[in-house]
mmCIF file with all atom_site columns, C-alpha atoms in Angstrom:
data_model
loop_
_atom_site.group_PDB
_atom_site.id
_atom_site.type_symbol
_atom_site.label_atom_id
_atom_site.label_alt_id
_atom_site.label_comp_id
_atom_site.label_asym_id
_atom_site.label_entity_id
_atom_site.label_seq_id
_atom_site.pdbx_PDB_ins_code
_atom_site.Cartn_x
_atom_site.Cartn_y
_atom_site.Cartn_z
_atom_site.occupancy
_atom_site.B_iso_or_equiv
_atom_site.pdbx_formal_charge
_atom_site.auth_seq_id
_atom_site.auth_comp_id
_atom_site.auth_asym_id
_atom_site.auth_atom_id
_atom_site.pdbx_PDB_model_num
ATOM 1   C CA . UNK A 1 1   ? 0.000   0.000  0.000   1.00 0.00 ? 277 UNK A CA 1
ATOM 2   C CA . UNK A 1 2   ? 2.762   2.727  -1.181  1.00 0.00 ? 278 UNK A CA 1
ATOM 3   C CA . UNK A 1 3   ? -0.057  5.459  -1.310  1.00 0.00 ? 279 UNK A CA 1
ATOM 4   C CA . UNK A 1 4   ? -0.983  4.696  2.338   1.00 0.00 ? 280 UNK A CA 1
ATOM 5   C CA . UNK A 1 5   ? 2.673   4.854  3.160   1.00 0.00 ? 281 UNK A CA 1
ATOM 6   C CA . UNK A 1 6   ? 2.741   8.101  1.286   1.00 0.00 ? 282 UNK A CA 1
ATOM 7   C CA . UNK A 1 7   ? 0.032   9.459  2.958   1.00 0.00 ? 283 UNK A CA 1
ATOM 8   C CA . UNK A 1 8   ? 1.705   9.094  6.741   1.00 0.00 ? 284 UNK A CA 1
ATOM 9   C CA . UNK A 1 9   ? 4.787   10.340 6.060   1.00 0.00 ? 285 UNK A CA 1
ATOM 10  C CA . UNK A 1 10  ? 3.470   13.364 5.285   1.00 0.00 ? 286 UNK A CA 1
ATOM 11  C CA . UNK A 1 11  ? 1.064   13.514 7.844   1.00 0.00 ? 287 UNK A CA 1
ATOM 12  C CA . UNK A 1 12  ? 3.874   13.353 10.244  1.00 0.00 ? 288 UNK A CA 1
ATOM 13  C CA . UNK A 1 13  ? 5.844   15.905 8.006   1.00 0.00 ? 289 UNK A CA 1
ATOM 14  C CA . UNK A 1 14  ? 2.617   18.400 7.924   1.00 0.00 ? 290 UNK A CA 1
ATOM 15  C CA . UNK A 1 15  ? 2.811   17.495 11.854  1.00 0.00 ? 291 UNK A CA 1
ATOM 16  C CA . UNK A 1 16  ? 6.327   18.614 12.950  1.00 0.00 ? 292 UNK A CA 1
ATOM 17  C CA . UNK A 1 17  ? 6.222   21.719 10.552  1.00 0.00 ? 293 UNK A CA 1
ATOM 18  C CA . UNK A 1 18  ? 4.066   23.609 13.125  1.00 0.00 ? 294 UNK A CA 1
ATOM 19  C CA . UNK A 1 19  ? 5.761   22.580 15.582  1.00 0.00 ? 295 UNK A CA 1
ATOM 20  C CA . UNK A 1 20  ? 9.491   23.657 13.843  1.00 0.00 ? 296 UNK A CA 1
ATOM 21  C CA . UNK A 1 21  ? 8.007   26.950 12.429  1.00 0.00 ? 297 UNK A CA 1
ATOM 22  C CA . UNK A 1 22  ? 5.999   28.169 15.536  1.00 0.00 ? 298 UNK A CA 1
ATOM 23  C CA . UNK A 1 23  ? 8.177   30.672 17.251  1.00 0.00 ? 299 UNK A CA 1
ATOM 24  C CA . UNK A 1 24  ? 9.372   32.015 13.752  1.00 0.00 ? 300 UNK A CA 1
ATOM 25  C CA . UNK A 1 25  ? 7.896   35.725 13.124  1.00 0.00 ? 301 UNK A CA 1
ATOM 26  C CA . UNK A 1 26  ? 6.892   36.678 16.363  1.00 0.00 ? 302 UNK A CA 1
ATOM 27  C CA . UNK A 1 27  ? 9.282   38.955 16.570  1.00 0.00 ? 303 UNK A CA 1
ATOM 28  C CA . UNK A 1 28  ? 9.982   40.151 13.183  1.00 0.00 ? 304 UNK A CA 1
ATOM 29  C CA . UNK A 1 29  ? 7.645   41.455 10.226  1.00 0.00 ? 305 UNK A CA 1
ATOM 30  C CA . UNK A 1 30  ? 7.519   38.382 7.919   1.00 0.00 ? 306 UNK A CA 1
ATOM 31  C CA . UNK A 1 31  ? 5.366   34.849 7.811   1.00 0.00 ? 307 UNK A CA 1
ATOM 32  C CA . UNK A 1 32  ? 6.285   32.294 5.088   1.00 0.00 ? 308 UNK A CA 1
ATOM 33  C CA . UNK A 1 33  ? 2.529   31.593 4.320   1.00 0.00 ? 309 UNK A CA 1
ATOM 34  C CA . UNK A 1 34  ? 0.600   35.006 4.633   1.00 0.00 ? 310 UNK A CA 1
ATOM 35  C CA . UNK A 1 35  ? 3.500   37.426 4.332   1.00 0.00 ? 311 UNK A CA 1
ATOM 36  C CA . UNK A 1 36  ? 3.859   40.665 5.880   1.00 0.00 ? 312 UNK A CA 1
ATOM 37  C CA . UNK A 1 37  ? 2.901   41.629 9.624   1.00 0.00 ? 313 UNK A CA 1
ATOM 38  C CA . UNK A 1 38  ? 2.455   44.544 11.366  1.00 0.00 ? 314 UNK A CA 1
ATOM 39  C CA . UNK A 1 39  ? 5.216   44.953 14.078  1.00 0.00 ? 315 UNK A CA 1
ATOM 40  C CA . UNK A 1 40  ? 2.915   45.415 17.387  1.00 0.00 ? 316 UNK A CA 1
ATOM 41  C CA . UNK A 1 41  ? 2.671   48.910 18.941  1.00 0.00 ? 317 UNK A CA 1
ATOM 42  C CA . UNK A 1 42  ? 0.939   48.841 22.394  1.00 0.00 ? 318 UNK A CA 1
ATOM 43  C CA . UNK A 1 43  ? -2.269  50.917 22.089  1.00 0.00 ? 319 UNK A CA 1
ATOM 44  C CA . UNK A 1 44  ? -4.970  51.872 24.399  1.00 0.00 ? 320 UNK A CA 1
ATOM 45  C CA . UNK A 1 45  ? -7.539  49.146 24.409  1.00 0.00 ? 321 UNK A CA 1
ATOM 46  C CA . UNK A 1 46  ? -10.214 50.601 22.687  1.00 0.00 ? 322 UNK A CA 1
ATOM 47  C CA . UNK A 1 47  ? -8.799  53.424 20.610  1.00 0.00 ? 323 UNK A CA 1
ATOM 48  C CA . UNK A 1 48  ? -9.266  52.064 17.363  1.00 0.00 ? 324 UNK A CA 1
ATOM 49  C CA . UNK A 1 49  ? -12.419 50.535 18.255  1.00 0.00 ? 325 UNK A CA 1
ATOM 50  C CA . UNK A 1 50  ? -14.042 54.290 19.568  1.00 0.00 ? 326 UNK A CA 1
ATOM 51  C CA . UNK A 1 51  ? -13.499 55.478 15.940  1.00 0.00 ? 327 UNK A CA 1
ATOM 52  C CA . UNK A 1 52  ? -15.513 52.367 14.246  1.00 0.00 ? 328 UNK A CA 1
ATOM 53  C CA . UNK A 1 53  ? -18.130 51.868 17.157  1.00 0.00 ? 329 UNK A CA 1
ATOM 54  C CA . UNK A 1 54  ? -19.209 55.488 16.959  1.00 0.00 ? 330 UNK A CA 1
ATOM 55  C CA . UNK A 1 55  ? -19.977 54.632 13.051  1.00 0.00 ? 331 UNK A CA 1
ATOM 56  C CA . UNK A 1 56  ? -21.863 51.598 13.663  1.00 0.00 ? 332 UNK A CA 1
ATOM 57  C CA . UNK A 1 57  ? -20.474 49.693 11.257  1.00 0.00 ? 333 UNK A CA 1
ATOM 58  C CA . UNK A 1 58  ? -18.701 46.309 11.823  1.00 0.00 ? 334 UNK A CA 1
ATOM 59  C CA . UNK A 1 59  ? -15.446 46.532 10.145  1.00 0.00 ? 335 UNK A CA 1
ATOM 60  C CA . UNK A 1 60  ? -15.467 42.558 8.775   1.00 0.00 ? 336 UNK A CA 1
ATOM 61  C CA . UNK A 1 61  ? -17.875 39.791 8.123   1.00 0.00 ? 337 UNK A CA 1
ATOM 62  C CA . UNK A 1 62  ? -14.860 37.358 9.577   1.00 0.00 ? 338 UNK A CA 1
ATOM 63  C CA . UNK A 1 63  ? -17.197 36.601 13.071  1.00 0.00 ? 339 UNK A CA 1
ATOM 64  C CA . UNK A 1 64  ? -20.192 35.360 11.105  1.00 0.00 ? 340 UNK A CA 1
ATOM 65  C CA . UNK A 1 65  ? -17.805 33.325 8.160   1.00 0.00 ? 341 UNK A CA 1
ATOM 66  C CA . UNK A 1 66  ? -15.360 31.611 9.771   1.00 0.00 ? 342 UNK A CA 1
ATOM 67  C CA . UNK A 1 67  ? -17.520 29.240 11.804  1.00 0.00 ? 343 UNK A CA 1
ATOM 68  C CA . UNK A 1 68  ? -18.961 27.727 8.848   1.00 0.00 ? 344 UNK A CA 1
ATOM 69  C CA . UNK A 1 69  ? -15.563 25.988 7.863   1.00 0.00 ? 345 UNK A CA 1
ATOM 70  C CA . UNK A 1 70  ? -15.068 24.808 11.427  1.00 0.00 ? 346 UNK A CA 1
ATOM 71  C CA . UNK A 1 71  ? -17.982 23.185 11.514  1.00 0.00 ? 347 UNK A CA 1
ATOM 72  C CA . UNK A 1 72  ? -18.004 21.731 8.365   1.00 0.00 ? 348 UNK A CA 1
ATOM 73  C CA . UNK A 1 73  ? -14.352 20.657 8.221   1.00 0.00 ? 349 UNK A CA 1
ATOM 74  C CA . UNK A 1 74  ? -14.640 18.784 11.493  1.00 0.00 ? 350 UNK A CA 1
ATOM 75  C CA . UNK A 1 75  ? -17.973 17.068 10.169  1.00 0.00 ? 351 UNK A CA 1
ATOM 76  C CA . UNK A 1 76  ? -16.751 15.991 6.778   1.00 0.00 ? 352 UNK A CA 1
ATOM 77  C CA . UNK A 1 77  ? -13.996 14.060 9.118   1.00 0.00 ? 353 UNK A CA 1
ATOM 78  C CA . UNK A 1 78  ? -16.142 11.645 10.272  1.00 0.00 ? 354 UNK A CA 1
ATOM 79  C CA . UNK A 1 79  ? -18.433 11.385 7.265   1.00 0.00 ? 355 UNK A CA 1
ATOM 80  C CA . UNK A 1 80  ? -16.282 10.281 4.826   1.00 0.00 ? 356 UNK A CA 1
ATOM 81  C CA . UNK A 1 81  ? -13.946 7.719  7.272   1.00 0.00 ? 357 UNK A CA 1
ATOM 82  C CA . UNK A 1 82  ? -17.220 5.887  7.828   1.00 0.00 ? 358 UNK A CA 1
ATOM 83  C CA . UNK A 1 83  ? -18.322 5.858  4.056   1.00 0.00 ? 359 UNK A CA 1
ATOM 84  C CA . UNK A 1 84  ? -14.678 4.180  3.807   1.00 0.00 ? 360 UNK A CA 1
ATOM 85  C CA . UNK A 1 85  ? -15.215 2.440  6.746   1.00 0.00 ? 361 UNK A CA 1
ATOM 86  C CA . UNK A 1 86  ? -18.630 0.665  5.645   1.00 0.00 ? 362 UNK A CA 1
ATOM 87  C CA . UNK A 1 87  ? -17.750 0.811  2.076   1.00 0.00 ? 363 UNK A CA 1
ATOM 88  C CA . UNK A 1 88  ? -20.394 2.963  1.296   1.00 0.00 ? 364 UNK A CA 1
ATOM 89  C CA . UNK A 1 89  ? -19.779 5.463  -1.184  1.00 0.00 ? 365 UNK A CA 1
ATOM 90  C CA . UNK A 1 90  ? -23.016 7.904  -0.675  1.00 0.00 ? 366 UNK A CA 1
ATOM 91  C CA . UNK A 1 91  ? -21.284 8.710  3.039   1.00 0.00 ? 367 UNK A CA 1
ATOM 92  C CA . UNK A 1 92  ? -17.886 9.361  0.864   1.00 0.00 ? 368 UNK A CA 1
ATOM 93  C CA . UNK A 1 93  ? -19.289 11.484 -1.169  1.00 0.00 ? 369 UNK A CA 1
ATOM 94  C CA . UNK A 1 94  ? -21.392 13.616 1.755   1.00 0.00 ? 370 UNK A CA 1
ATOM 95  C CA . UNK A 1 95  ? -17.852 14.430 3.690   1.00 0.00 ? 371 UNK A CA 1
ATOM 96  C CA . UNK A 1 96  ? -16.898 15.363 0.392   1.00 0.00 ? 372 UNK A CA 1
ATOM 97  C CA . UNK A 1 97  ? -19.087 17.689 -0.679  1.00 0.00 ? 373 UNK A CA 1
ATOM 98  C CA . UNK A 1 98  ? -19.230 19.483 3.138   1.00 0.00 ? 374 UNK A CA 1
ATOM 99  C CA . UNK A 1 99  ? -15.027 19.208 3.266   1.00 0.00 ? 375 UNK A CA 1
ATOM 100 C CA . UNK A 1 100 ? -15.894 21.141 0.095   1.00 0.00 ? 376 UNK A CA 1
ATOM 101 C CA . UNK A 1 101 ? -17.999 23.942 1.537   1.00 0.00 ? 377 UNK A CA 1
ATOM 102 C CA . UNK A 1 102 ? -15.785 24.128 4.542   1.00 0.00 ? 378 UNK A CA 1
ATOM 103 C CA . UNK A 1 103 ? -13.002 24.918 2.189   1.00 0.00 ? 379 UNK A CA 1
ATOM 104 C CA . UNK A 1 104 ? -14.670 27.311 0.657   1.00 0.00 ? 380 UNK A CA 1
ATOM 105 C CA . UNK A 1 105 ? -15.398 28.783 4.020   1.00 0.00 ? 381 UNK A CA 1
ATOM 106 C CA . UNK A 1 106 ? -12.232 28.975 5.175   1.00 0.00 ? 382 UNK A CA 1
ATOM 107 C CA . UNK A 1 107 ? -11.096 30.781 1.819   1.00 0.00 ? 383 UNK A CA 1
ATOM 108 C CA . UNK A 1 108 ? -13.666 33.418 2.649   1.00 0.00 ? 384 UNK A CA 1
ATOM 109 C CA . UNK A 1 109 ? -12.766 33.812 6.208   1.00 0.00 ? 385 UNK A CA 1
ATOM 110 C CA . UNK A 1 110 ? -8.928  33.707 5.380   1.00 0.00 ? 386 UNK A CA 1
ATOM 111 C CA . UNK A 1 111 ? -8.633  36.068 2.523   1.00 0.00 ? 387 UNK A CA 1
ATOM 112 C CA . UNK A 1 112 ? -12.155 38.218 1.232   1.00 0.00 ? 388 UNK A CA 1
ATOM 113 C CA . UNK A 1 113 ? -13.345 38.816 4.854   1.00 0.00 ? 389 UNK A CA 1
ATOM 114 C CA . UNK A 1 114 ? -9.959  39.280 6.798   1.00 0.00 ? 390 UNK A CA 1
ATOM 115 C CA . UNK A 1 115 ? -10.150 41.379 9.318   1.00 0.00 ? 391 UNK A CA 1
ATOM 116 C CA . UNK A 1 116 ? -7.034  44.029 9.216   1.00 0.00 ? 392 UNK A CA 1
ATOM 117 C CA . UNK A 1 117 ? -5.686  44.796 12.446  1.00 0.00 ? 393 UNK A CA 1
ATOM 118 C CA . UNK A 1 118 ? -3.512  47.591 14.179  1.00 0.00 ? 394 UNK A CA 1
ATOM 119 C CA . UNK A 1 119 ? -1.976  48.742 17.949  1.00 0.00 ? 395 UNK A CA 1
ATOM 120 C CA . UNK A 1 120 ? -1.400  44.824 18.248  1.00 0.00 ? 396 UNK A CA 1
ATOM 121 C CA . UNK A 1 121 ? 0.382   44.364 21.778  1.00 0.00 ? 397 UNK A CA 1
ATOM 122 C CA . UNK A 1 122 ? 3.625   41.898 21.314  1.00 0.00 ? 398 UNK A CA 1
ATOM 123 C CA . UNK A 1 123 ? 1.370   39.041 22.721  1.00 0.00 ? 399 UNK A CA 1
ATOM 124 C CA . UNK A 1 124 ? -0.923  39.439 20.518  1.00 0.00 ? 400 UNK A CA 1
ATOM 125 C CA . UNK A 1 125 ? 1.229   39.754 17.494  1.00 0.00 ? 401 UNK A CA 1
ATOM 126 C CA . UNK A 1 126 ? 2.276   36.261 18.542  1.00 0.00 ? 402 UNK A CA 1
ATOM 127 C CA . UNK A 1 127 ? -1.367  34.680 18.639  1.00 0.00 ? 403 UNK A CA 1
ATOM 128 C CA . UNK A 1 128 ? -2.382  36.536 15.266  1.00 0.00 ? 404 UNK A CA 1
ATOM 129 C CA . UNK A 1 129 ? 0.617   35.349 13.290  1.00 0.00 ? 405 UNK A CA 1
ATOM 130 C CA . UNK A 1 130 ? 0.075   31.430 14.865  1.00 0.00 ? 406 UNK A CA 1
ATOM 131 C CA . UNK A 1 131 ? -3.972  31.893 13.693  1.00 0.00 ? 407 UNK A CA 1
ATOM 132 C CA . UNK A 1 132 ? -2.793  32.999 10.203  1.00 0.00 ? 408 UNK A CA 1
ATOM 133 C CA . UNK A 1 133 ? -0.117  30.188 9.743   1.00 0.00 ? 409 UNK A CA 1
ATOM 134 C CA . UNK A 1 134 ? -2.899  27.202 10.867  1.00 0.00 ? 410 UNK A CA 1
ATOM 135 C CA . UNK A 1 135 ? -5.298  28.796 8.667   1.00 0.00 ? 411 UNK A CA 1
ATOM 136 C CA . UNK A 1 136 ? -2.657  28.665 6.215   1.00 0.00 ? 412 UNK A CA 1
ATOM 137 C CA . UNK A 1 137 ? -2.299  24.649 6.677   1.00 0.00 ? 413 UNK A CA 1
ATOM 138 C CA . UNK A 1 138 ? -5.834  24.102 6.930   1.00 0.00 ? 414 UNK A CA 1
ATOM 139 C CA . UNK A 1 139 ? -6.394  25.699 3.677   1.00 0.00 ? 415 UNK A CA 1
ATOM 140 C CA . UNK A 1 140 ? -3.248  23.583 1.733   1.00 0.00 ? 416 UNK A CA 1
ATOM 141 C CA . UNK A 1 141 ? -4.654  20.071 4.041   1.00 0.00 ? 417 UNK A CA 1
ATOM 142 C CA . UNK A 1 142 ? -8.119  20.632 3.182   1.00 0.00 ? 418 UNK A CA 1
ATOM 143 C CA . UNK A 1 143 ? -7.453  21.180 -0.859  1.00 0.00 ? 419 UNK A CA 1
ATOM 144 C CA . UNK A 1 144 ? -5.050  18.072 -0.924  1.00 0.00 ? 420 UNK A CA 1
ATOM 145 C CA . UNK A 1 145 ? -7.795  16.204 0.894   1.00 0.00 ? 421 UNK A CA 1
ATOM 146 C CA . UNK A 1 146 ? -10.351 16.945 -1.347  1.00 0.00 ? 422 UNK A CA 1
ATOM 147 C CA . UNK A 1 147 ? -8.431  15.965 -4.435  1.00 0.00 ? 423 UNK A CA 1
ATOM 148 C CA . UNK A 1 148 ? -7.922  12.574 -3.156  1.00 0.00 ? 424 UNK A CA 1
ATOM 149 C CA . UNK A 1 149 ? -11.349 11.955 -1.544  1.00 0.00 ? 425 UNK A CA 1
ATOM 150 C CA . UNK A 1 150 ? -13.467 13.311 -5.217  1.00 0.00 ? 426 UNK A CA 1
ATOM 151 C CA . UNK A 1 151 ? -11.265 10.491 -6.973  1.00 0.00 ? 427 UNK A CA 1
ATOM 152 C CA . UNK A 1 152 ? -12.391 7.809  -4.334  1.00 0.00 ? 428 UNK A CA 1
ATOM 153 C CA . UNK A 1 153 ? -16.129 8.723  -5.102  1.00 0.00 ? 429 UNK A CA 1
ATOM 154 C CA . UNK A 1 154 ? -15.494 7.778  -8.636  1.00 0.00 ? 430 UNK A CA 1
ATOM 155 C CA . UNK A 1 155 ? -15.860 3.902  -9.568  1.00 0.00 ? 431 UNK A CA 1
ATOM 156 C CA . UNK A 1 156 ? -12.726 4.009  -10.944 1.00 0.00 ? 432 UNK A CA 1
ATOM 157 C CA . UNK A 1 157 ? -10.754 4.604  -8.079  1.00 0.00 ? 433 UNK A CA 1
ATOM 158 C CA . UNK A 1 158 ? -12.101 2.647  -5.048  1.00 0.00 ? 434 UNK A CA 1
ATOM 159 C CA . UNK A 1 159 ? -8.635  1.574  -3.821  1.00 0.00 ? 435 UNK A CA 1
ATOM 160 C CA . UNK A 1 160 ? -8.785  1.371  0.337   1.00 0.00 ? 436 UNK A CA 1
ATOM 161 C CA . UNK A 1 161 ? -5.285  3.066  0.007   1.00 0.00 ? 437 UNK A CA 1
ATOM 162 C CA . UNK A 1 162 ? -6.254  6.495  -1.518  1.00 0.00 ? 438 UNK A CA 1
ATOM 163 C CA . UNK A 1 163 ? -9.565  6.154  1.176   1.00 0.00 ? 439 UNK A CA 1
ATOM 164 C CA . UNK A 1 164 ? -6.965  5.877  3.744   1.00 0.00 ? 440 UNK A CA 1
ATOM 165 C CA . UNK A 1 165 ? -5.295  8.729  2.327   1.00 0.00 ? 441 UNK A CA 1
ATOM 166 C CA . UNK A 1 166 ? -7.847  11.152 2.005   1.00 0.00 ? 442 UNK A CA 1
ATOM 167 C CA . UNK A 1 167 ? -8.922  10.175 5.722   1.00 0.00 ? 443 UNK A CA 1
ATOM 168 C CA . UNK A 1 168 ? -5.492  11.182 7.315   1.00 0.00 ? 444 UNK A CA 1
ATOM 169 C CA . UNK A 1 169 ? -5.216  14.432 5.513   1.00 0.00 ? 445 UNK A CA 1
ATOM 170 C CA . UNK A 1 170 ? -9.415  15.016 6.591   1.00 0.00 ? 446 UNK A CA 1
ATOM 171 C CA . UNK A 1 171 ? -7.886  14.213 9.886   1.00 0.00 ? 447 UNK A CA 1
ATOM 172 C CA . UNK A 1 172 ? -5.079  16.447 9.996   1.00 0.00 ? 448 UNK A CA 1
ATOM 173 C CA . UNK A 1 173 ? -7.498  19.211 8.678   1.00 0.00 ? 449 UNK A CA 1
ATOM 174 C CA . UNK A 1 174 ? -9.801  18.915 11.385  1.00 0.00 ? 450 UNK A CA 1
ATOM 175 C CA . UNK A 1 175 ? -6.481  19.421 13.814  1.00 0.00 ? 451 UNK A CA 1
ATOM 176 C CA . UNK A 1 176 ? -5.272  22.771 12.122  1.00 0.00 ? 452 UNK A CA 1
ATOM 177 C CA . UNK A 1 177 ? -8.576  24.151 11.836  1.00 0.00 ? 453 UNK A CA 1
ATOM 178 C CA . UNK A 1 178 ? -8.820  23.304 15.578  1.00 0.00 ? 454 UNK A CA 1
ATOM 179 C CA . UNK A 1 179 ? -6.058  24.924 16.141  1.00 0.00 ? 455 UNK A CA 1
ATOM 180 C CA . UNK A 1 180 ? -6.770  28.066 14.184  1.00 0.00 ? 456 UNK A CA 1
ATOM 181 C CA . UNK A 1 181 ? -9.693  28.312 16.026  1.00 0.00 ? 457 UNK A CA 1
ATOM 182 C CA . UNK A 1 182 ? -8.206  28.258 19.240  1.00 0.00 ? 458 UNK A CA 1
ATOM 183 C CA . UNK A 1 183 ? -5.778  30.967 18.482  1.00 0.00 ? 459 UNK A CA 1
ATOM 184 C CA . UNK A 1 184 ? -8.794  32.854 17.072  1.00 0.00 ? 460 UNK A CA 1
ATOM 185 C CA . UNK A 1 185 ? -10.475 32.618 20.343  1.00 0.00 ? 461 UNK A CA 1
ATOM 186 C CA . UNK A 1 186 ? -7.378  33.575 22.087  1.00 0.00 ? 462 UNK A CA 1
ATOM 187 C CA . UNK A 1 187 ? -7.279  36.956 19.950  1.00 0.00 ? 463 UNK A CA 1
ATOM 188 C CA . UNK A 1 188 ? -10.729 37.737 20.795  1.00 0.00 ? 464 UNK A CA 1
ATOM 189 C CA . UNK A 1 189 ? -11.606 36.572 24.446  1.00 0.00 ? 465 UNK A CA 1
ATOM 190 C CA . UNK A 1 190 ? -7.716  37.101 26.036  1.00 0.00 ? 466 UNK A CA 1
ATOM 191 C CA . UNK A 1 191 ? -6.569  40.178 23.859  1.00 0.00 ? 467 UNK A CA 1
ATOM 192 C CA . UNK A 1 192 ? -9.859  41.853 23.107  1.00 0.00 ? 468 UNK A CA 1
ATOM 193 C CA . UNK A 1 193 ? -9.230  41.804 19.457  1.00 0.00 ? 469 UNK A CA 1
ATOM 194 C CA . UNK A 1 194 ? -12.968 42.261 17.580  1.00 0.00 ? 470 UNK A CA 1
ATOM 195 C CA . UNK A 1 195 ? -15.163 43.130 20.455  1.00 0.00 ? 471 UNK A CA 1
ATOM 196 C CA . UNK A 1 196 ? -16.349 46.432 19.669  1.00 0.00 ? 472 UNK A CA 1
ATOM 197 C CA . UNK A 1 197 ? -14.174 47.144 17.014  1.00 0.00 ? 473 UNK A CA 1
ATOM 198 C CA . UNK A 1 198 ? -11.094 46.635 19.134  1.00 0.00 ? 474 UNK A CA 1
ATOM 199 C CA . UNK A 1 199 ? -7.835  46.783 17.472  1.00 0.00 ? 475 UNK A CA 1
ATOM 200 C CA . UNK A 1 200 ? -9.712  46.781 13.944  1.00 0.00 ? 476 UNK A CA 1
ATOM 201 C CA . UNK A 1 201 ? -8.527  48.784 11.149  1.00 0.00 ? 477 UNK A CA 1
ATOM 202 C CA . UNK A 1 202 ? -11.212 50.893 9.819   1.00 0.00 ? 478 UNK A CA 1
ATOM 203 C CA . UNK A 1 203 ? -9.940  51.679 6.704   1.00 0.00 ? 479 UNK A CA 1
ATOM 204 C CA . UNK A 1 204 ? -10.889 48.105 6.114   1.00 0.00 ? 480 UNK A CA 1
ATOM 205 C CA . UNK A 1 205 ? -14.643 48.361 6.228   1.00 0.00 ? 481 UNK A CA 1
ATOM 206 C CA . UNK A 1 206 ? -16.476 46.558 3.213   1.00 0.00 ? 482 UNK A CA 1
ATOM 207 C CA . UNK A 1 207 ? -15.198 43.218 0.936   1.00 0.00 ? 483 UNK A CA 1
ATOM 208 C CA . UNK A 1 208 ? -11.253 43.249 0.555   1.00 0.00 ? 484 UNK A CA 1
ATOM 209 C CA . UNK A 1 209 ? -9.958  41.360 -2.638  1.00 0.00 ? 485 UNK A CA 1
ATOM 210 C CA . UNK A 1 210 ? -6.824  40.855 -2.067  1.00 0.00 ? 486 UNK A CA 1
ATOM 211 C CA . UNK A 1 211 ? -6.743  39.170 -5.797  1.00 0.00 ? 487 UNK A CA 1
ATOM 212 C CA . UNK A 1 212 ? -7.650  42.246 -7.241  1.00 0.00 ? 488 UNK A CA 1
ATOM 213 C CA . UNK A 1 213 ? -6.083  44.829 -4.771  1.00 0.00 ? 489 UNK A CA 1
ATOM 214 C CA . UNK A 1 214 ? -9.454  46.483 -4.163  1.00 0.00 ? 490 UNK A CA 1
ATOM 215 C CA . UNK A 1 215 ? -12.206 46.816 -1.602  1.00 0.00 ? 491 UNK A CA 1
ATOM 216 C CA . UNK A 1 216 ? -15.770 46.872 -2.446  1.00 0.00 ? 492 UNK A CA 1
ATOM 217 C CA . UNK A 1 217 ? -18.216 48.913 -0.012  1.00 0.00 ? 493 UNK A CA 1
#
């Protein structure tokens, strides 16, 4: 079974790369998977919140996104291992397809509704650029996922080896996702990031594109 053999090496690989990578850019301005961050200046909690709140506008859709692909990336996990389990392909295909929307989800909530930050303290610098780096892995999981498990709902490939395959990498999505969302938590309920407009850059109000360099309001 060279595909399942495949499949767990880089598991572990995807595994330890967190784990290697974790203290890098918390102290300087670069990521290697979402590029440049802010260096963290201690503001006043609530400054740039006072200048958004008194606007009433929400400066990012992120809060109401972002919990779709949690929710759907953890429940495609189980899904599709027990359409491999029990050989039945209409469970394969169901993980599949909500693996899919969770994907999609995470896309949104990672690139057209970031929120933009600024006055970051040092700590939460750290937490931010850890959130962006598992979002990062659950996007590239996810995708290579999701290319394995559509060829297992075909009849043509029903091998028990790619099933395996597309399991460990639903698995290991469900973990970074977890993880993102944890950090995410961290940023909101420990460092106040969000909560009414807190540390939010207005200037980001509306759609941002990042594709297209623009922002639609």
């Amino acid at each position: 079974m060279p595909q399942a053999q495949l499949a767990l090496f880089i598991f572990a690989w995807f595994l330890t790369v967190p784990l290697l990578h974790a203290d890098e850019g918390k102290h300087g301005n670069e990521t290697p998977l979402y590029g440049k961050v802010v260096r963290a200046q201690i503001t006043p909690p609530g400054t740039p919140g006072d200048k958004i709140l008194k606007e009433g506008k929400f400066p990012t859709f992120h809060p109401l996104i972002t919990h779709f692909p949690i929710v759907l990336i953890i429940a495609a996990m189980p899904f599709y291992a027990w359409g491999a389990a029990r050989r039945r392909i209409v469970f394969r295909r169901s993980g599949m397809i909500l693996a899919a929307f969770g994907f999609l989800g995470a896309l949104l909530a990672g690139y057209v509704f970031h929120p933009h930050t600024e006055g970051l303290s040092p700590a939460a610098q750290e937490a931010l650029w850890n959130h962006n780096f598992y979002a990062s892995m659950t996007l590239y999981v996810t995708a290579i996922a999701i290319g394995i498990g559509v060829l297992t709902c075909m009849q043509r490939f029903q091998g028990l080896s790619l099933q395996a395959t597309a399991s460990i990498f639903l698995l290991l999505s469900v973990l970074t996702v977890s993880i993102t969302g944890h950090y995410g938590a961290t940023l909101v309920h420990i460092y106040g990031v969000g909560p009414k407009g807190d540390f939010l850059s207005k200037e980001h109000i509306g759609i941002h594109i990042p594709i297209f360099d623009i922002t639609l309001r």
